[in-house]
Every structure is written in structure tokens, then in C-alpha cells.
C-alpha atoms as a PDB file:
ATOM      1  CA  MET A   1      73.958  87.979  34.629  1.00  0.00           C
ATOM      2  CA  ILE A   2      72.711  88.328  38.109  1.00  0.00           C
ATOM      3  CA  ARG A   3      70.054  85.670  37.233  1.00  0.00           C
ATOM      4  CA  ILE A   4      73.194  83.692  36.059  1.00  0.00           C
ATOM      5  CA  ALA A   5      75.040  83.815  38.844  1.00  0.00           C
ATOM      6  CA  ALA A   6      71.934  83.246  40.925  1.00  0.00           C
ATOM      7  CA  PHE A   7      70.889  80.018  39.565  1.00  0.00           C
ATOM      8  CA  VAL A   8      74.816  78.548  39.378  1.00  0.00           C
ATOM      9  CA  LEU A   9      75.036  79.213  43.280  1.00  0.00           C
ATOM     10  CA  PHE A  10      71.819  78.350  43.667  1.00  0.00           C
ATOM     11  CA  SER A  11      72.456  75.013  42.033  1.00  0.00           C
ATOM     12  CA  ALA A  12      75.388  74.632  43.702  1.00  0.00           C
ATOM     13  CA  PHE A  13      73.179  74.501  46.704  1.00  0.00           C
ATOM     14  CA  VAL A  14      71.163  72.185  46.084  1.00  0.00           C
ATOM     15  CA  LEU A  15      73.848  69.809  44.804  1.00  0.00           C
ATOM     16  CA  MET A  16      75.598  70.416  48.503  1.00  0.00           C
ATOM     17  CA  ALA A  17      72.882  69.751  49.499  1.00  0.00           C
ATOM     18  CA  GLY A  18      71.849  66.262  47.893  1.00  0.00           C
ATOM     19  CA  GLY A  19      74.835  65.776  48.634  1.00  0.00           C
ATOM     20  CA  CYS A  20      74.014  65.718  52.220  1.00  0.00           C
ATOM     21  CA  ALA A  21      70.743  64.108  52.056  1.00  0.00           C
ATOM     22  CA  LEU A  22      69.404  62.480  55.477  1.00  0.00           C
ATOM     23  CA  PRO A  23      71.563  60.152  57.024  1.00  0.00           C
ATOM     24  CA  PRO A  24      70.653  55.931  57.856  1.00  0.00           C
ATOM     25  CA  SER A  25      68.584  55.993  60.867  1.00  0.00           C
ATOM     26  CA  HIS A  26      71.311  54.509  62.806  1.00  0.00           C
ATOM     27  CA  SER A  27      72.865  57.565  62.577  1.00  0.00           C
ATOM     28  CA  SER A  28      72.843  59.758  65.854  1.00  0.00           C
ATOM     29  CA  GLN A  29      70.576  63.456  66.562  1.00  0.00           C
ATOM     30  CA  SER A  30      74.087  65.180  67.219  1.00  0.00           C
ATOM     31  CA  ASP A  31      75.518  64.535  63.627  1.00  0.00           C
ATOM     32  CA  LEU A  32      71.800  65.270  61.494  1.00  0.00           C
ATOM     33  CA  GLN A  33      71.917  68.356  63.747  1.00  0.00           C
ATOM     34  CA  THR A  34      75.902  69.235  62.432  1.00  0.00           C
ATOM     35  CA  ASP A  35      74.715  68.706  58.498  1.00  0.00           C
ATOM     36  CA  LEU A  36      72.066  71.298  59.021  1.00  0.00           C
ATOM     37  CA  SER A  37      74.724  73.341  60.597  1.00  0.00           C
ATOM     38  CA  ARG A  38      77.509  73.009  57.852  1.00  0.00           C
ATOM     39  CA  LEU A  39      74.097  73.461  54.866  1.00  0.00           C
ATOM     40  CA  LYS A  40      72.938  76.823  56.499  1.00  0.00           C
ATOM     41  CA  ARG A  41      77.085  77.911  56.329  1.00  0.00           C
ATOM     42  CA  GLN A  42      76.996  78.042  52.678  1.00  0.00           C
ATOM     43  CA  TYR A  43      73.737  78.906  52.486  1.00  0.00           C
ATOM     44  CA  THR A  44      74.789  82.701  53.889  1.00  0.00           C
ATOM     45  CA  ALA A  45      78.183  82.312  51.982  1.00  0.00           C
ATOM     46  CA  ILE A  46      75.896  81.215  49.021  1.00  0.00           C
ATOM     47  CA  THR A  47      73.115  84.369  49.964  1.00  0.00           C
ATOM     48  CA  ASP A  48      75.780  87.168  50.547  1.00  0.00           C
ATOM     49  CA  GLU A  49      77.873  85.829  47.268  1.00  0.00           C
ATOM     50  CA  LEU A  50      74.653  86.960  45.653  1.00  0.00           C
ATOM     51  CA  ILE A  51      74.355  90.152  47.480  1.00  0.00           C
ATOM     52  CA  SER A  52      78.165  91.368  46.064  1.00  0.00           C
ATOM     53  CA  LEU A  53      77.376  90.245  42.770  1.00  0.00           C
ATOM     54  CA  GLN A  54      74.079  92.769  42.396  1.00  0.00           C
ATOM     55  CA  ASN A  55      76.120  95.283  44.241  1.00  0.00           C
ATOM     56  CA  THR A  56      78.983  95.144  41.885  1.00  0.00           C
ATOM     57  CA  VAL A  57      76.457  95.411  38.848  1.00  0.00           C
ATOM     58  CA  GLU A  58      75.024  98.741  39.768  1.00  0.00           C
ATOM     59  CA  ASP A  59      78.236 100.334  41.051  1.00  0.00           C
ATOM     60  CA  LEU A  60      79.292  99.777  37.233  1.00  0.00           C
ATOM     61  CA  ASP A  61      76.401 100.634  35.987  1.00  0.00           C
ATOM     62  CA  GLN A  62      76.205 104.090  37.844  1.00  0.00           C
ATOM     63  CA  GLN A  63      79.581 103.989  36.642  1.00  0.00           C
ATOM     64  CA  LEU A  64      78.570 104.200  33.637  1.00  0.00           C
ATOM     65  CA  GLN A  65      75.762 106.660  33.672  1.00  0.00           C
ATOM     66  CA  GLY A  66      77.812 109.032  35.192  1.00  0.00           C
ATOM     67  CA  TYR A  67      80.174 109.057  32.730  1.00  0.00           C
ATOM     68  CA  ASP A  68      77.337 109.279  29.847  1.00  0.00           C
ATOM     69  CA  ALA A  69      75.735 112.773  31.639  1.00  0.00           C
ATOM     70  CA  ARG A  70      79.406 114.159  32.554  1.00  0.00           C
ATOM     71  CA  LEU A  71      80.094 114.394  28.521  1.00  0.00           C
ATOM     72  CA  GLU A  72      76.749 115.193  27.705  1.00  0.00           C
ATOM     73  CA  ALA A  73      77.023 118.101  29.695  1.00  0.00           C
ATOM     74  CA  VAL A  74      80.463 118.844  28.287  1.00  0.00           C
ATOM     75  CA  GLU A  75      79.118 119.164  24.834  1.00  0.00           C
ATOM     76  CA  GLN A  76      75.986 121.065  25.629  1.00  0.00           C
ATOM     77  CA  ARG A  77      78.447 123.788  27.022  1.00  0.00           C
ATOM     78  CA  GLN A  78      80.525 122.942  22.918  1.00  0.00           C
ATOM     79  CA  LEU A  79      77.275 123.690  21.708  1.00  0.00           C
ATOM     80  CA  THR A  80      76.161 127.341  23.369  1.00  0.00           C
ATOM     81  CA  GLY A  81      79.430 128.239  23.045  1.00  0.00           C
ATOM     82  CA  GLN A  82      79.800 128.421  18.853  1.00  0.00           C
ATOM     83  CA  THR A  83      79.554 131.621  16.918  1.00  0.00           C
ATOM     84  CA  GLN A  84      76.475 132.729  14.381  1.00  0.00           C
ATOM     85  CA  MET A  85      76.205 131.314  11.352  1.00  0.00           C
ATOM     86  CA  GLY A  86      73.064 132.346   9.215  1.00  0.00           C
ATOM     87  CA  THR A  87      70.036 130.394   8.328  1.00  0.00           C
ATOM     88  CA  SER A  88      69.129 128.348   4.775  1.00  0.00           C
ATOM     89  CA  SER A  89      65.666 126.325   4.596  1.00  0.00           C
ATOM     90  CA  GLY A  90      66.440 122.855   2.947  1.00  0.00           C
ATOM     91  CA  GLN A  91      66.720 119.464   3.465  1.00  0.00           C
ATOM     92  CA  ILE A  92      69.079 116.766   2.767  1.00  0.00           C
ATOM     93  CA  THR A  93      68.128 115.603  -1.008  1.00  0.00           C
ATOM     94  CA  ASP A  94      69.137 113.028  -3.068  1.00  0.00           C
ATOM     95  CA  LYS A  95      72.614 114.453  -4.193  1.00  0.00           C
ATOM     96  CA  THR A  96      73.800 114.838  -0.695  1.00  0.00           C
ATOM     97  CA  PRO A  97      76.025 111.939  -0.393  1.00  0.00           C
ATOM     98  CA  ARG A  98      75.434 109.172   1.444  1.00  0.00           C
ATOM     99  CA  ILE A  99      78.335 106.853   3.510  1.00  0.00           C
ATOM    100  CA  ASP A 100      77.168 103.747   4.276  1.00  0.00           C
ATOM    101  CA  PRO A 101      78.752 102.481   8.008  1.00  0.00           C
ATOM    102  CA  LEU A 102      82.016 101.307   7.667  1.00  0.00           C
ATOM    103  CA  GLU A 103      82.624  97.104   8.164  1.00  0.00           C
ATOM    104  CA  ARG A 104      83.179  96.093  11.667  1.00  0.00           C
ATOM    105  CA  THR A 105      86.023  94.588  12.051  1.00  0.00           C
ATOM    106  CA  ALA A 106      86.412  91.500  13.809  1.00  0.00           C
ATOM    107  CA  SER A 107      87.666  91.635  17.213  1.00  0.00           C
ATOM    108  CA  ALA A 108      89.419  88.683  18.460  1.00  0.00           C
ATOM    109  CA  GLY A 109      89.075  86.026  21.683  1.00  0.00           C
ATOM    110  CA  ARG A 110      86.147  85.917  23.578  1.00  0.00           C
ATOM    111  CA  ALA A 111      83.379  88.004  24.674  1.00  0.00           C
ATOM    112  CA  PRO A 112      84.177  89.957  27.402  1.00  0.00           C
ATOM    113  CA  SER A 113      81.954  89.132  30.359  1.00  0.00           C
ATOM    114  CA  SER A 114      79.987  91.771  30.782  1.00  0.00           C
ATOM    115  CA  ALA A 115      79.043  95.146  28.372  1.00  0.00           C
ATOM    116  CA  THR A 116      79.032  97.696  30.779  1.00  0.00           C
ATOM    117  CA  GLU A 117      82.737  96.391  31.281  1.00  0.00           C
ATOM    118  CA  ILE A 118      83.963  96.875  28.407  1.00  0.00           C
ATOM    119  CA  TYR A 119      81.921 100.148  27.419  1.00  0.00           C
ATOM    120  CA  LEU A 120      83.845 101.671  30.195  1.00  0.00           C
ATOM    121  CA  ARG A 121      87.552 100.573  29.704  1.00  0.00           C
ATOM    122  CA  ALA A 122      86.730 102.044  25.349  1.00  0.00           C
ATOM    123  CA  PHE A 123      84.874 104.719  27.650  1.00  0.00           C
ATOM    124  CA  SER A 124      88.106 105.527  29.204  1.00  0.00           C
ATOM    125  CA  ASP A 125      90.685 105.594  25.912  1.00  0.00           C
ATOM    126  CA  TYR A 126      88.308 108.330  25.126  1.00  0.00           C
ATOM    127  CA  THR A 127      88.256 110.249  27.771  1.00  0.00           C
ATOM    128  CA  SER A 128      92.221 109.807  27.734  1.00  0.00           C
ATOM    129  CA  GLY A 129      93.346 110.414  24.564  1.00  0.00           C
ATOM    130  CA  ARG A 130      93.613 107.183  23.054  1.00  0.00           C
ATOM    131  CA  TYR A 131      91.704 107.146  20.350  1.00  0.00           C
ATOM    132  CA  ASP A 132      92.945 104.211  18.271  1.00  0.00           C
ATOM    133  CA  LYS A 133      92.502 101.805  21.950  1.00  0.00           C
ATOM    134  CA  ALA A 134      89.132 103.166  22.202  1.00  0.00           C
ATOM    135  CA  ILE A 135      88.150 102.332  18.409  1.00  0.00           C
ATOM    136  CA  ALA A 136      88.498  99.506  18.451  1.00  0.00           C
ATOM    137  CA  GLY A 137      86.861  98.190  22.028  1.00  0.00           C
ATOM    138  CA  PHE A 138      84.011 100.359  21.254  1.00  0.00           C
ATOM    139  CA  GLU A 139      83.881  98.544  17.896  1.00  0.00           C
ATOM    140  CA  ASN A 140      84.552  95.339  20.073  1.00  0.00           C
ATOM    141  CA  PHE A 141      81.188  96.344  22.755  1.00  0.00           C
ATOM    142  CA  LEU A 142      79.291  96.667  18.831  1.00  0.00           C
ATOM    143  CA  GLU A 143      80.518  92.657  17.407  1.00  0.00           C
ATOM    144  CA  TYR A 144      79.233  91.077  20.418  1.00  0.00           C
ATOM    145  CA  TYR A 145      76.322  93.524  21.588  1.00  0.00           C
ATOM    146  CA  PRO A 146      74.402  95.200  18.693  1.00  0.00           C
ATOM    147  CA  ASP A 147      71.933  95.857  19.937  1.00  0.00           C
ATOM    148  CA  ASN A 148      72.240  96.936  23.931  1.00  0.00           C
ATOM    149  CA  GLU A 149      70.453 100.054  24.765  1.00  0.00           C
ATOM    150  CA  TYR A 150      74.141 101.758  24.543  1.00  0.00           C
ATOM    151  CA  ALA A 151      74.948 100.338  20.903  1.00  0.00           C
ATOM    152  CA  ALA A 152      74.250 104.556  19.329  1.00  0.00           C
ATOM    153  CA  ASN A 153      76.597 106.012  22.379  1.00  0.00           C
ATOM    154  CA  ALA A 154      79.941 103.463  21.223  1.00  0.00           C
ATOM    155  CA  GLU A 155      78.809 104.758  17.230  1.00  0.00           C
ATOM    156  CA  PHE A 156      78.910 108.288  18.751  1.00  0.00           C
ATOM    157  CA  TRP A 157      82.106 108.000  20.405  1.00  0.00           C
ATOM    158  CA  ILE A 158      84.049 106.462  17.413  1.00  0.00           C
ATOM    159  CA  GLY A 159      83.125 108.857  15.697  1.00  0.00           C
ATOM    160  CA  GLU A 160      84.166 111.540  18.211  1.00  0.00           C
ATOM    161  CA  CYS A 161      87.196 109.724  18.202  1.00  0.00           C
ATOM    162  CA  TYR A 162      88.247 109.765  14.625  1.00  0.00           C
ATOM    163  CA  TYR A 163      87.114 113.434  14.074  1.00  0.00           C
ATOM    164  CA  SER A 164      89.731 114.362  17.129  1.00  0.00           C
ATOM    165  CA  GLN A 165      92.239 112.185  15.045  1.00  0.00           C
ATOM    166  CA  GLN A 166      91.145 114.781  12.421  1.00  0.00           C
ATOM    167  CA  LYS A 167      90.245 111.990   9.877  1.00  0.00           C
ATOM    168  CA  PHE A 168      87.045 113.862   9.170  1.00  0.00           C
ATOM    169  CA  THR A 169      85.418 111.057   6.060  1.00  0.00           C
ATOM    170  CA  GLU A 170      85.499 108.392   8.792  1.00  0.00           C
ATOM    171  CA  ALA A 171      84.120 110.847  11.242  1.00  0.00           C
ATOM    172  CA  ALA A 172      81.455 111.813   9.246  1.00  0.00           C
ATOM    173  CA  THR A 173      80.973 107.695   7.490  1.00  0.00           C
ATOM    174  CA  ARG A 174      79.849 107.597  11.734  1.00  0.00           C
ATOM    175  CA  PHE A 175      78.577 109.959  12.452  1.00  0.00           C
ATOM    176  CA  VAL A 176      76.125 109.956   9.359  1.00  0.00           C
ATOM    177  CA  GLY A 177      75.633 105.780  10.323  1.00  0.00           C
ATOM    178  CA  LEU A 178      73.807 106.368  13.355  1.00  0.00           C
ATOM    179  CA  ALA A 179      71.554 108.597  12.311  1.00  0.00           C
ATOM    180  CA  GLN A 180      70.124 106.292  10.061  1.00  0.00           C
ATOM    181  CA  ASN A 181      70.725 103.761  12.660  1.00  0.00           C
ATOM    182  CA  TYR A 182      69.381 104.585  14.984  1.00  0.00           C
ATOM    183  CA  PRO A 183      66.846 107.695  14.375  1.00  0.00           C
ATOM    184  CA  GLN A 184      64.992 107.684  17.822  1.00  0.00           C
ATOM    185  CA  SER A 185      68.412 107.665  20.035  1.00  0.00           C
ATOM    186  CA  ALA A 186      69.327 111.205  21.696  1.00  0.00           C
ATOM    187  CA  ARG A 187      72.496 110.425  20.081  1.00  0.00           C
ATOM    188  CA  ALA A 188      71.112 111.515  16.380  1.00  0.00           C
ATOM    189  CA  PRO A 189      71.071 115.054  17.274  1.00  0.00           C
ATOM    190  CA  ASN A 190      74.170 115.544  17.455  1.00  0.00           C
ATOM    191  CA  ALA A 191      75.953 113.006  15.738  1.00  0.00           C
ATOM    192  CA  LEU A 192      74.199 114.700  12.059  1.00  0.00           C
ATOM    193  CA  LEU A 193      75.687 117.968  14.012  1.00  0.00           C
ATOM    194  CA  LYS A 194      79.057 116.060  13.863  1.00  0.00           C
ATOM    195  CA  ALA A 195      78.358 115.756  10.501  1.00  0.00           C
ATOM    196  CA  ALA A 196      78.236 118.739   9.086  1.00  0.00           C
ATOM    197  CA  GLN A 197      80.908 119.749  10.680  1.00  0.00           C
ATOM    198  CA  ALA A 198      82.692 117.234   9.543  1.00  0.00           C
ATOM    199  CA  TYR A 199      81.583 118.110   6.385  1.00  0.00           C
ATOM    200  CA  HIS A 200      82.463 121.244   6.745  1.00  0.00           C
ATOM    201  CA  GLU A 201      86.108 120.515   7.466  1.00  0.00           C
ATOM    202  CA  LEU A 202      86.922 118.181   4.134  1.00  0.00           C
ATOM    203  CA  GLY A 203      85.959 121.738   2.270  1.00  0.00           C
ATOM    204  CA  HIS A 204      82.030 119.971   1.498  1.00  0.00           C
ATOM    205  CA  THR A 205      79.918 123.399   2.787  1.00  0.00           C
ATOM    206  CA  ASP A 206      77.606 122.526   0.849  1.00  0.00           C
ATOM    207  CA  GLN A 207      76.867 119.133   2.022  1.00  0.00           C
ATOM    208  CA  ALA A 208      76.976 120.904   5.679  1.00  0.00           C
ATOM    209  CA  ARG A 209      74.221 123.175   4.782  1.00  0.00           C
ATOM    210  CA  GLU A 210      71.740 120.455   4.173  1.00  0.00           C
ATOM    211  CA  ILE A 211      72.849 118.053   7.051  1.00  0.00           C
ATOM    212  CA  VAL A 212      71.925 121.196   9.358  1.00  0.00           C
ATOM    213  CA  ASP A 213      68.731 121.961   7.409  1.00  0.00           C
ATOM    214  CA  PHE A 214      67.266 118.332   7.927  1.00  0.00           C
ATOM    215  CA  LEU A 215      68.851 117.847  11.389  1.00  0.00           C
ATOM    216  CA  ARG A 216      66.588 121.622  11.539  1.00  0.00           C
ATOM    217  CA  GLU A 217      62.880 119.830  10.408  1.00  0.00           C
ATOM    218  CA  GLN A 218      63.889 116.664  12.467  1.00  0.00           C
ATOM    219  CA  TYR A 219      65.040 117.738  15.542  1.00  0.00           C
ATOM    220  CA  PRO A 220      64.029 120.925  15.448  1.00  0.00           C
ATOM    221  CA  ASP A 221      63.371 121.581  19.322  1.00  0.00           C
ATOM    222  CA  SER A 222      66.847 119.499  20.335  1.00  0.00           C
ATOM    223  CA  ALA A 223      70.166 122.064  21.940  1.00  0.00           C
ATOM    224  CA  ALA A 224      72.133 120.388  18.092  1.00  0.00           C
ATOM    225  CA  ALA A 225      69.462 121.788  15.951  1.00  0.00           C
ATOM    226  CA  LYS A 226      69.341 125.774  17.785  1.00  0.00           C
ATOM    227  CA  THR A 227      73.433 125.415  17.019  1.00  0.00           C
ATOM    228  CA  GLN A 228      74.563 128.830  14.501  1.00  0.00           C
ATOM    229  CA  LEU A 229      77.542 127.740  12.731  1.00  0.00           C
ATOM    230  CA  GLU A 230      79.441 129.679  10.523  1.00  0.00           C
ATOM    231  CA  PHE A 231      79.286 127.703   6.944  1.00  0.00           C
END
């Protein structure tokens, strides 16, 4: 966004400069100095605008990082506070149901100007308990910015929204889809854990245990893998 803004503002400056070409020979020296002074003022204004745009983007990025850090801390406290369960070895087998990610609903209207803006708005809806709006916002984010570095996070929060609404089938769909589509994401271990919990809520205890076993094999050093559960 900064590069685009810089190009536009620089182009505007060049056009203004072109419109103030050197005056004819009969123009006075004072007229030339006046034109140059005006161009300097315009250039200063453009530079100030660029700095303002850059500061805005940096502030939004810092807010985004702060929100994620706070929620990850909450997740870790939740994980460490859960009770112990017996362990069993194994892995996800062909008998374990694979749930494909839900088809994303196309959103009406034009694409938002900023990935950070739409992500933060959806995240704010999630933290305020407006789960339907949060789901729509994160789906919109994924539609327009599928390759963004926060795409896996958006999938995770959609799963959390469904889980909070006790829509455990939809929640399991998103969490399993995240682990399959973003196996290298830092969210993948917690997504598998949440998928197991969703299956448990649905009464599918065998599938829940298989996912936990798979989690511990694939991500043995993660906090999610070390969580003890009662199922």
C-alpha cells in the first residue's frame, strides 16, 4: 500500500512540476522564484502525507500483532488448566472421517483496501461475541486475501466462532481443514486439539482420541500435544 501511495503522490508531484515548466524568457526572475517556492511547498506536503500513511500502516500492524499475542496467551492458560487424561498410542487412520473445508461464501461489494483492516474488524467482532459477523468478516478476508500470512489464523478464528456457538460439526470442519491446508502454521497443533474436543462434544470419542494421537506424533513439542484431556 505504501508503494502504491508513494507512486500516486510522486506522479502527482511530477504532473504539478510539469505544469510549472520554466517560464518564457520574458518572464521575470521573481515569477520563477515564486513557482519554485510553490513546488517546494507542494513537495513538502506530499512527503508529509507519505509519512502519515506509513505511520498508519505500522500502527495497524502493531495492533494486529498485539491482538494475536494476547489471545495466544489466553489459549496457553486454557490449555495448561485442563485436566489429565489417559494416553494411547496411534494415528489418524483411513477410518477417521475427513471433513473437507466448507465452501466459502462469496461476499458482496468491493474488496477492502486493507487486509489488516478487515482482519481486525472481524477479530473485534469475535472478541465481542458477535460470532456471525466475525465469521462473515473472516470469510471475506479469506476470499480477498487467501495467501495472506494470517489466512491460517482466520481459519482458526472461524472454527472458534463455531465452537463458541456450540456448532461442533462446523467447528471440527474448520479446525481439521486448517491442519490439512496449513500444516506448517503455528495454529495447526491447537487446531487439531480443538478438532478433537469438537468430536468429543459430538460423542465421537474414538475419532477424538485418534486426532489427539496424531497431534502428539506430528507436533510432539507443542503445548497442545502436552495437554491432558478427559476422554
